[in-house]
mmCIF file of C-alpha atoms in Angstrom:
data_model
loop_
_atom_site.group_PDB
_atom_site.id
_atom_site.type_symbol
_atom_site.label_atom_id
_atom_site.label_comp_id
_atom_site.label_asym_id
_atom_site.label_seq_id
_atom_site.Cartn_x
_atom_site.Cartn_y
_atom_site.Cartn_z
ATOM 1 C CA ASP A 823 -180.358 -199.286 -44.533
ATOM 2 C CA PHE A 824 -180.532 -199.771 -48.282
ATOM 3 C CA GLY A 825 -180.954 -197.414 -51.195
ATOM 4 C CA TYR A 826 -180.057 -193.785 -51.514
ATOM 5 C CA CYS A 827 -178.520 -191.803 -48.673
ATOM 6 C CA TYR A 828 -176.914 -188.399 -48.106
ATOM 7 C CA GLU A 829 -173.697 -189.444 -49.804
ATOM 8 C CA SER A 830 -175.633 -190.527 -52.900
ATOM 9 C CA ILE A 831 -176.298 -186.872 -53.653
ATOM 10 C CA VAL A 832 -172.584 -186.160 -53.934
ATOM 11 C CA ALA A 833 -171.872 -189.443 -55.722
ATOM 12 C CA LEU A 834 -174.461 -188.757 -58.421
ATOM 13 C CA ALA A 835 -173.254 -185.195 -59.006
ATOM 14 C CA GLY A 836 -169.624 -186.343 -58.951
ATOM 15 C CA TYR A 837 -170.322 -189.099 -61.444
ATOM 16 C CA GLY A 838 -172.000 -186.538 -63.676
ATOM 17 C CA VAL A 839 -168.913 -184.323 -63.514
ATOM 18 C CA LEU A 840 -166.709 -187.288 -64.419
ATOM 19 C CA LEU A 841 -168.917 -188.270 -67.365
ATOM 20 C CA ALA A 842 -168.932 -184.731 -68.741
ATOM 21 C CA GLY A 843 -165.348 -183.823 -67.917
ATOM 22 C CA LEU A 844 -163.440 -186.994 -68.699
ATOM 23 C CA ILE A 845 -165.284 -188.735 -71.509
ATOM 24 C CA ASN A 846 -167.299 -185.862 -72.969
ATOM 25 C CA GLU A 847 -170.667 -187.479 -72.219
ATOM 26 C CA TYR A 848 -172.229 -184.088 -71.541
ATOM 27 C CA GLY A 849 -175.873 -185.137 -71.760
ATOM 28 C CA ASP A 850 -175.477 -188.109 -69.433
ATOM 29 C CA GLY A 851 -173.325 -186.076 -67.056
ATOM 30 C CA TYR A 852 -175.973 -183.385 -66.886
ATOM 31 C CA ARG A 853 -178.710 -185.959 -66.260
ATOM 32 C CA PHE A 854 -176.796 -187.515 -63.360
ATOM 33 C CA GLY A 855 -176.384 -184.027 -61.932
ATOM 34 C CA GLU A 856 -180.124 -183.451 -62.264
ATOM 35 C CA LEU A 857 -180.749 -186.778 -60.530
ATOM 36 C CA SER A 858 -178.631 -185.574 -57.621
ATOM 37 C CA LEU A 859 -180.952 -182.546 -57.388
ATOM 38 C CA CYS A 860 -183.984 -184.815 -57.127
ATOM 39 C CA PHE A 861 -182.496 -186.645 -54.158
ATOM 40 C CA GLN A 862 -181.257 -183.433 -52.580
ATOM 41 C CA SER A 863 -184.831 -182.360 -51.953
ATOM 42 C CA ARG A 864 -185.325 -185.483 -49.799
ATOM 43 C CA PHE A 865 -182.420 -184.779 -47.488
ATOM 44 C CA GLY A 866 -182.627 -181.067 -46.737
ATOM 45 C CA LYS A 867 -179.399 -179.075 -46.533
ATOM 46 C CA ALA A 868 -177.007 -181.961 -45.866
ATOM 47 C CA PHE A 869 -174.301 -181.945 -48.554
ATOM 48 C CA LEU A 870 -176.152 -179.171 -50.404
ATOM 49 C CA ALA A 871 -173.031 -176.995 -50.664
ATOM 50 C CA ARG A 872 -170.937 -179.819 -52.143
ATOM 51 C CA GLN A 873 -173.689 -180.930 -54.526
ATOM 52 C CA THR A 874 -174.277 -177.304 -55.568
ATOM 53 C CA HIS A 875 -170.558 -176.788 -56.156
ATOM 54 C CA MET A 876 -170.418 -179.817 -58.442
ATOM 55 C CA PHE A 877 -173.693 -179.452 -60.332
ATOM 56 C CA TYR A 878 -173.952 -175.682 -60.677
ATOM 57 C CA GLY A 879 -170.198 -175.248 -60.933
ATOM 58 C CA PHE A 880 -169.442 -177.859 -63.583
ATOM 59 C CA LEU A 881 -172.632 -179.192 -65.196
ATOM 60 C CA TYR A 882 -175.447 -176.651 -65.155
ATOM 61 C CA HIS A 883 -173.879 -174.382 -67.764
ATOM 62 C CA LEU A 884 -173.925 -177.244 -70.276
ATOM 63 C CA ASN A 885 -177.634 -176.480 -70.803
ATOM 64 C CA ASN A 886 -177.994 -173.022 -69.212
ATOM 65 C CA SER A 887 -176.172 -169.721 -69.078
ATOM 66 C CA LEU A 888 -173.408 -169.123 -66.552
ATOM 67 C CA SER A 889 -175.345 -166.204 -65.092
ATOM 68 C CA ASP A 890 -178.253 -168.537 -64.287
ATOM 69 C CA SER A 891 -175.968 -170.589 -62.039
ATOM 70 C CA LEU A 892 -175.006 -167.622 -59.840
ATOM 71 C CA PRO A 893 -178.046 -167.572 -57.505
ATOM 72 C CA HIS A 894 -177.731 -171.333 -56.985
ATOM 73 C CA LEU A 895 -174.065 -171.035 -56.072
ATOM 74 C CA LYS A 896 -174.941 -168.327 -53.545
ATOM 75 C CA LEU A 897 -177.576 -170.625 -52.021
ATOM 76 C CA GLY A 898 -174.989 -173.407 -51.838
ATOM 77 C CA PHE A 899 -172.657 -171.036 -50.018
ATOM 78 C CA GLU A 900 -175.366 -170.077 -47.530
ATOM 79 C CA ALA A 901 -176.342 -173.716 -46.947
ATOM 80 C CA GLY A 902 -172.723 -174.713 -46.369
ATOM 81 C CA MET A 903 -172.246 -171.952 -43.833
ATOM 82 C CA THR A 904 -175.338 -173.030 -41.878
ATOM 83 C CA THR A 905 -174.344 -176.724 -41.861
ATOM 84 C CA ASP A 906 -170.654 -176.184 -40.991
ATOM 85 C CA GLU A 907 -169.543 -177.335 -44.439
ATOM 86 C CA THR A 908 -167.249 -174.336 -44.667
ATOM 87 C CA SER A 909 -164.895 -175.707 -47.290
ATOM 88 C CA ASP A 910 -167.761 -176.553 -49.648
ATOM 89 C CA ALA A 911 -169.374 -173.176 -48.979
ATOM 90 C CA MET A 912 -166.130 -171.421 -49.922
ATOM 91 C CA SER A 913 -165.836 -173.558 -53.061
ATOM 92 C CA CYS A 914 -169.289 -172.324 -54.093
ATOM 93 C CA LEU A 915 -168.063 -168.738 -53.688
ATOM 94 C CA SER A 916 -164.930 -169.379 -55.702
ATOM 95 C CA VAL A 917 -166.864 -170.944 -58.584
ATOM 96 C CA TRP A 918 -169.384 -168.099 -58.310
ATOM 97 C CA GLY A 919 -166.489 -165.693 -58.968
ATOM 98 C CA SER A 920 -165.206 -167.522 -62.031
ATOM 99 C CA HIS A 921 -168.735 -167.898 -63.460
ATOM 100 C CA TYR A 922 -169.564 -164.260 -62.775
ATOM 101 C CA ILE A 923 -166.548 -162.891 -64.597
ATOM 102 C CA ASN A 924 -167.127 -165.183 -67.575
ATOM 103 C CA ALA A 925 -170.860 -164.404 -67.753
ATOM 104 C CA GLY A 926 -170.259 -160.894 -69.098
ATOM 105 C CA LEU A 927 -171.856 -159.098 -66.158
ATOM 106 C CA PRO A 928 -170.796 -155.647 -64.818
ATOM 107 C CA LEU A 929 -167.406 -155.819 -63.144
ATOM 108 C CA GLY A 930 -167.762 -153.016 -60.573
ATOM 109 C CA PRO A 931 -170.254 -154.924 -58.399
ATOM 110 C CA PHE A 932 -168.125 -158.050 -58.829
ATOM 111 C CA ILE A 933 -165.073 -156.348 -57.303
ATOM 112 C CA ASP A 934 -167.125 -155.054 -54.373
ATOM 113 C CA GLU A 935 -168.644 -158.445 -53.657
ATOM 114 C CA MET A 936 -165.396 -160.348 -54.113
ATOM 115 C CA ARG A 937 -163.707 -158.017 -51.623
ATOM 116 C CA ASP A 938 -166.094 -159.385 -48.977
ATOM 117 C CA HIS A 939 -165.732 -162.963 -50.214
ATOM 118 C CA LEU A 940 -161.937 -162.848 -50.144
ATOM 119 C CA ASP A 941 -161.957 -161.406 -46.630
ATOM 120 C CA LEU A 942 -164.261 -164.202 -45.494
ATOM 121 C CA MET A 943 -162.053 -166.832 -47.138
ATOM 122 C CA GLN A 944 -159.058 -165.495 -45.250
ATOM 123 C CA ASP A 945 -160.957 -165.208 -41.962
ATOM 124 C CA LEU A 946 -161.982 -168.863 -42.293
ATOM 125 C CA GLU A 947 -158.442 -169.881 -43.312
ATOM 126 C CA GLN A 948 -159.548 -171.153 -46.705
ATOM 127 C CA LYS A 949 -156.208 -170.382 -48.345
ATOM 128 C CA ARG A 950 -156.495 -172.574 -51.432
ATOM 129 C CA VAL A 951 -159.943 -171.300 -52.331
ATOM 130 C CA TRP A 952 -158.679 -167.746 -51.818
ATOM 131 C CA GLN A 953 -155.720 -168.493 -54.103
ATOM 132 C CA VAL A 954 -158.038 -169.801 -56.838
ATOM 133 C CA SER A 955 -160.254 -166.704 -56.618
ATOM 134 C CA ILE A 956 -157.474 -164.117 -56.916
ATOM 135 C CA PRO A 957 -156.833 -164.484 -60.687
ATOM 136 C CA TYR A 958 -160.474 -163.699 -61.472
ATOM 137 C CA VAL A 959 -160.407 -160.596 -59.301
ATOM 138 C CA HIS A 960 -157.194 -159.445 -60.981
ATOM 139 C CA LEU A 961 -158.749 -160.081 -64.374
ATOM 140 C CA ALA A 962 -161.649 -157.815 -63.412
ATOM 141 C CA LEU A 963 -159.221 -155.134 -62.211
ATOM 142 C CA ASN A 964 -157.339 -155.371 -65.516
ATOM 143 C CA LEU A 965 -160.536 -155.107 -67.555
ATOM 144 C CA LEU A 966 -161.656 -152.101 -65.512
ATOM 145 C CA GLY A 967 -158.405 -150.318 -66.380
ATOM 146 C CA LYS A 968 -157.071 -150.461 -62.820
ATOM 147 C CA SER A 969 -153.834 -152.110 -63.848
ATOM 148 C CA LYS A 970 -150.743 -150.711 -65.528
ATOM 149 C CA GLU A 971 -150.385 -153.839 -67.652
ATOM 150 C CA PRO A 972 -153.791 -155.246 -68.656
ATOM 151 C CA THR A 973 -152.442 -158.375 -70.315
ATOM 152 C CA THR A 974 -150.757 -159.780 -67.231
ATOM 153 C CA LEU A 975 -151.861 -160.746 -63.749
ATOM 154 C CA SER A 976 -148.502 -159.999 -62.184
ATOM 155 C CA ASN A 977 -149.574 -156.666 -60.764
ATOM 156 C CA SER A 978 -149.946 -155.996 -57.087
ATOM 157 C CA SER A 979 -153.334 -154.796 -55.864
ATOM 158 C CA GLU A 980 -155.294 -154.197 -52.695
ATOM 159 C CA PHE A 981 -156.046 -157.948 -52.742
ATOM 160 C CA VAL A 982 -152.470 -159.125 -53.293
ATOM 161 C CA PRO A 983 -149.935 -156.491 -52.234
ATOM 162 C CA GLU A 984 -146.995 -158.596 -53.487
ATOM 163 C CA TRP A 985 -147.731 -160.754 -56.534
ATOM 164 C CA GLU A 986 -144.433 -162.648 -56.253
ATOM 165 C CA GLN A 987 -145.316 -163.719 -52.702
ATOM 166 C CA TYR A 988 -148.738 -164.844 -53.897
ATOM 167 C CA MET A 989 -147.186 -166.980 -56.661
ATOM 168 C CA GLU A 990 -144.656 -168.407 -54.247
ATOM 169 C CA GLY A 991 -147.486 -169.382 -51.887
ATOM 170 C CA VAL A 992 -149.441 -171.008 -54.709
ATOM 171 C CA GLN A 993 -146.410 -173.031 -55.794
ATOM 172 C CA LYS A 994 -145.392 -173.998 -52.257
ATOM 173 C CA GLY A 995 -148.950 -174.988 -51.402
ATOM 174 C CA ASP A 996 -149.101 -177.107 -54.548
ATOM 175 C CA SER A 997 -152.438 -175.537 -55.466
ATOM 176 C CA ILE A 998 -153.000 -176.983 -58.927
ATOM 177 C CA ASN A 999 -156.427 -175.347 -59.174
ATOM 178 C CA ALA A 1000 -154.943 -171.901 -58.528
ATOM 179 C CA LEU A 1001 -152.289 -172.533 -61.184
ATOM 180 C CA ARG A 1002 -154.997 -173.592 -63.631
ATOM 181 C CA ALA A 1003 -156.943 -170.413 -62.924
ATOM 182 C CA ILE A 1004 -153.823 -168.281 -63.375
ATOM 183 C CA TYR A 1005 -152.925 -169.916 -66.686
ATOM 184 C CA ALA A 1006 -156.515 -169.758 -67.971
ATOM 185 C CA VAL A 1007 -156.883 -166.076 -67.113
ATOM 186 C CA ASN A 1008 -153.470 -165.266 -68.588
ATOM 187 C CA MET A 1009 -154.458 -167.014 -71.832
ATOM 188 C CA GLU A 1010 -157.805 -165.179 -71.944
ATOM 189 C CA THR A 1011 -156.230 -161.766 -71.489
ATOM 190 C CA ALA A 1012 -153.476 -162.501 -73.988
ATOM 191 C CA TYR A 1013 -156.103 -163.511 -76.538
ATOM 192 C CA TRP A 1014 -158.391 -160.555 -75.850
ATOM 193 C CA PHE A 1015 -155.586 -158.021 -76.093
ATOM 194 C CA GLY A 1016 -153.805 -159.699 -79.000
ATOM 195 C CA ASP A 1017 -150.679 -160.344 -76.957
ATOM 196 C CA TYR A 1018 -149.990 -163.960 -77.905
#
């Protein structure tokens, strides 16, 4: 009746994200995230996908490399799928994609794996998570030389046959996270290719 419960896991990780993200208290934010991990072990897989998304998506890389977070995000995805926390599972996959591409790992395997992830997101009607993931896939395609214009995301691909329709859907759906991803990736490519 009193003390920590399932929801405490998410609250602790969420508070850590707020500390690190809003007031730049990175050390304290990380420690609250670690505390959420301690309680997670008491409760099994309940809320594991959401806690994983928050801690390994937004806090873990403060003290560790992005590539070290990838196996954890995959485990969060798997846990979410087994506990019917589909939305949180898909969020783990989306963050996995953004961390993977920014970790400097080979892009060929990334494209192959994201093809499966994007199909699953669509099958499970996780449109917003799919929209957030698309810019990172297009960035990988650009970096692999599979785009006519490497400094822009506005190219159609096997993932998005019509870029204008994709953008229209993002704007109509009011997907601020997808817009953030698009702007961030556009800025990265412009910087990398000296087109700014």
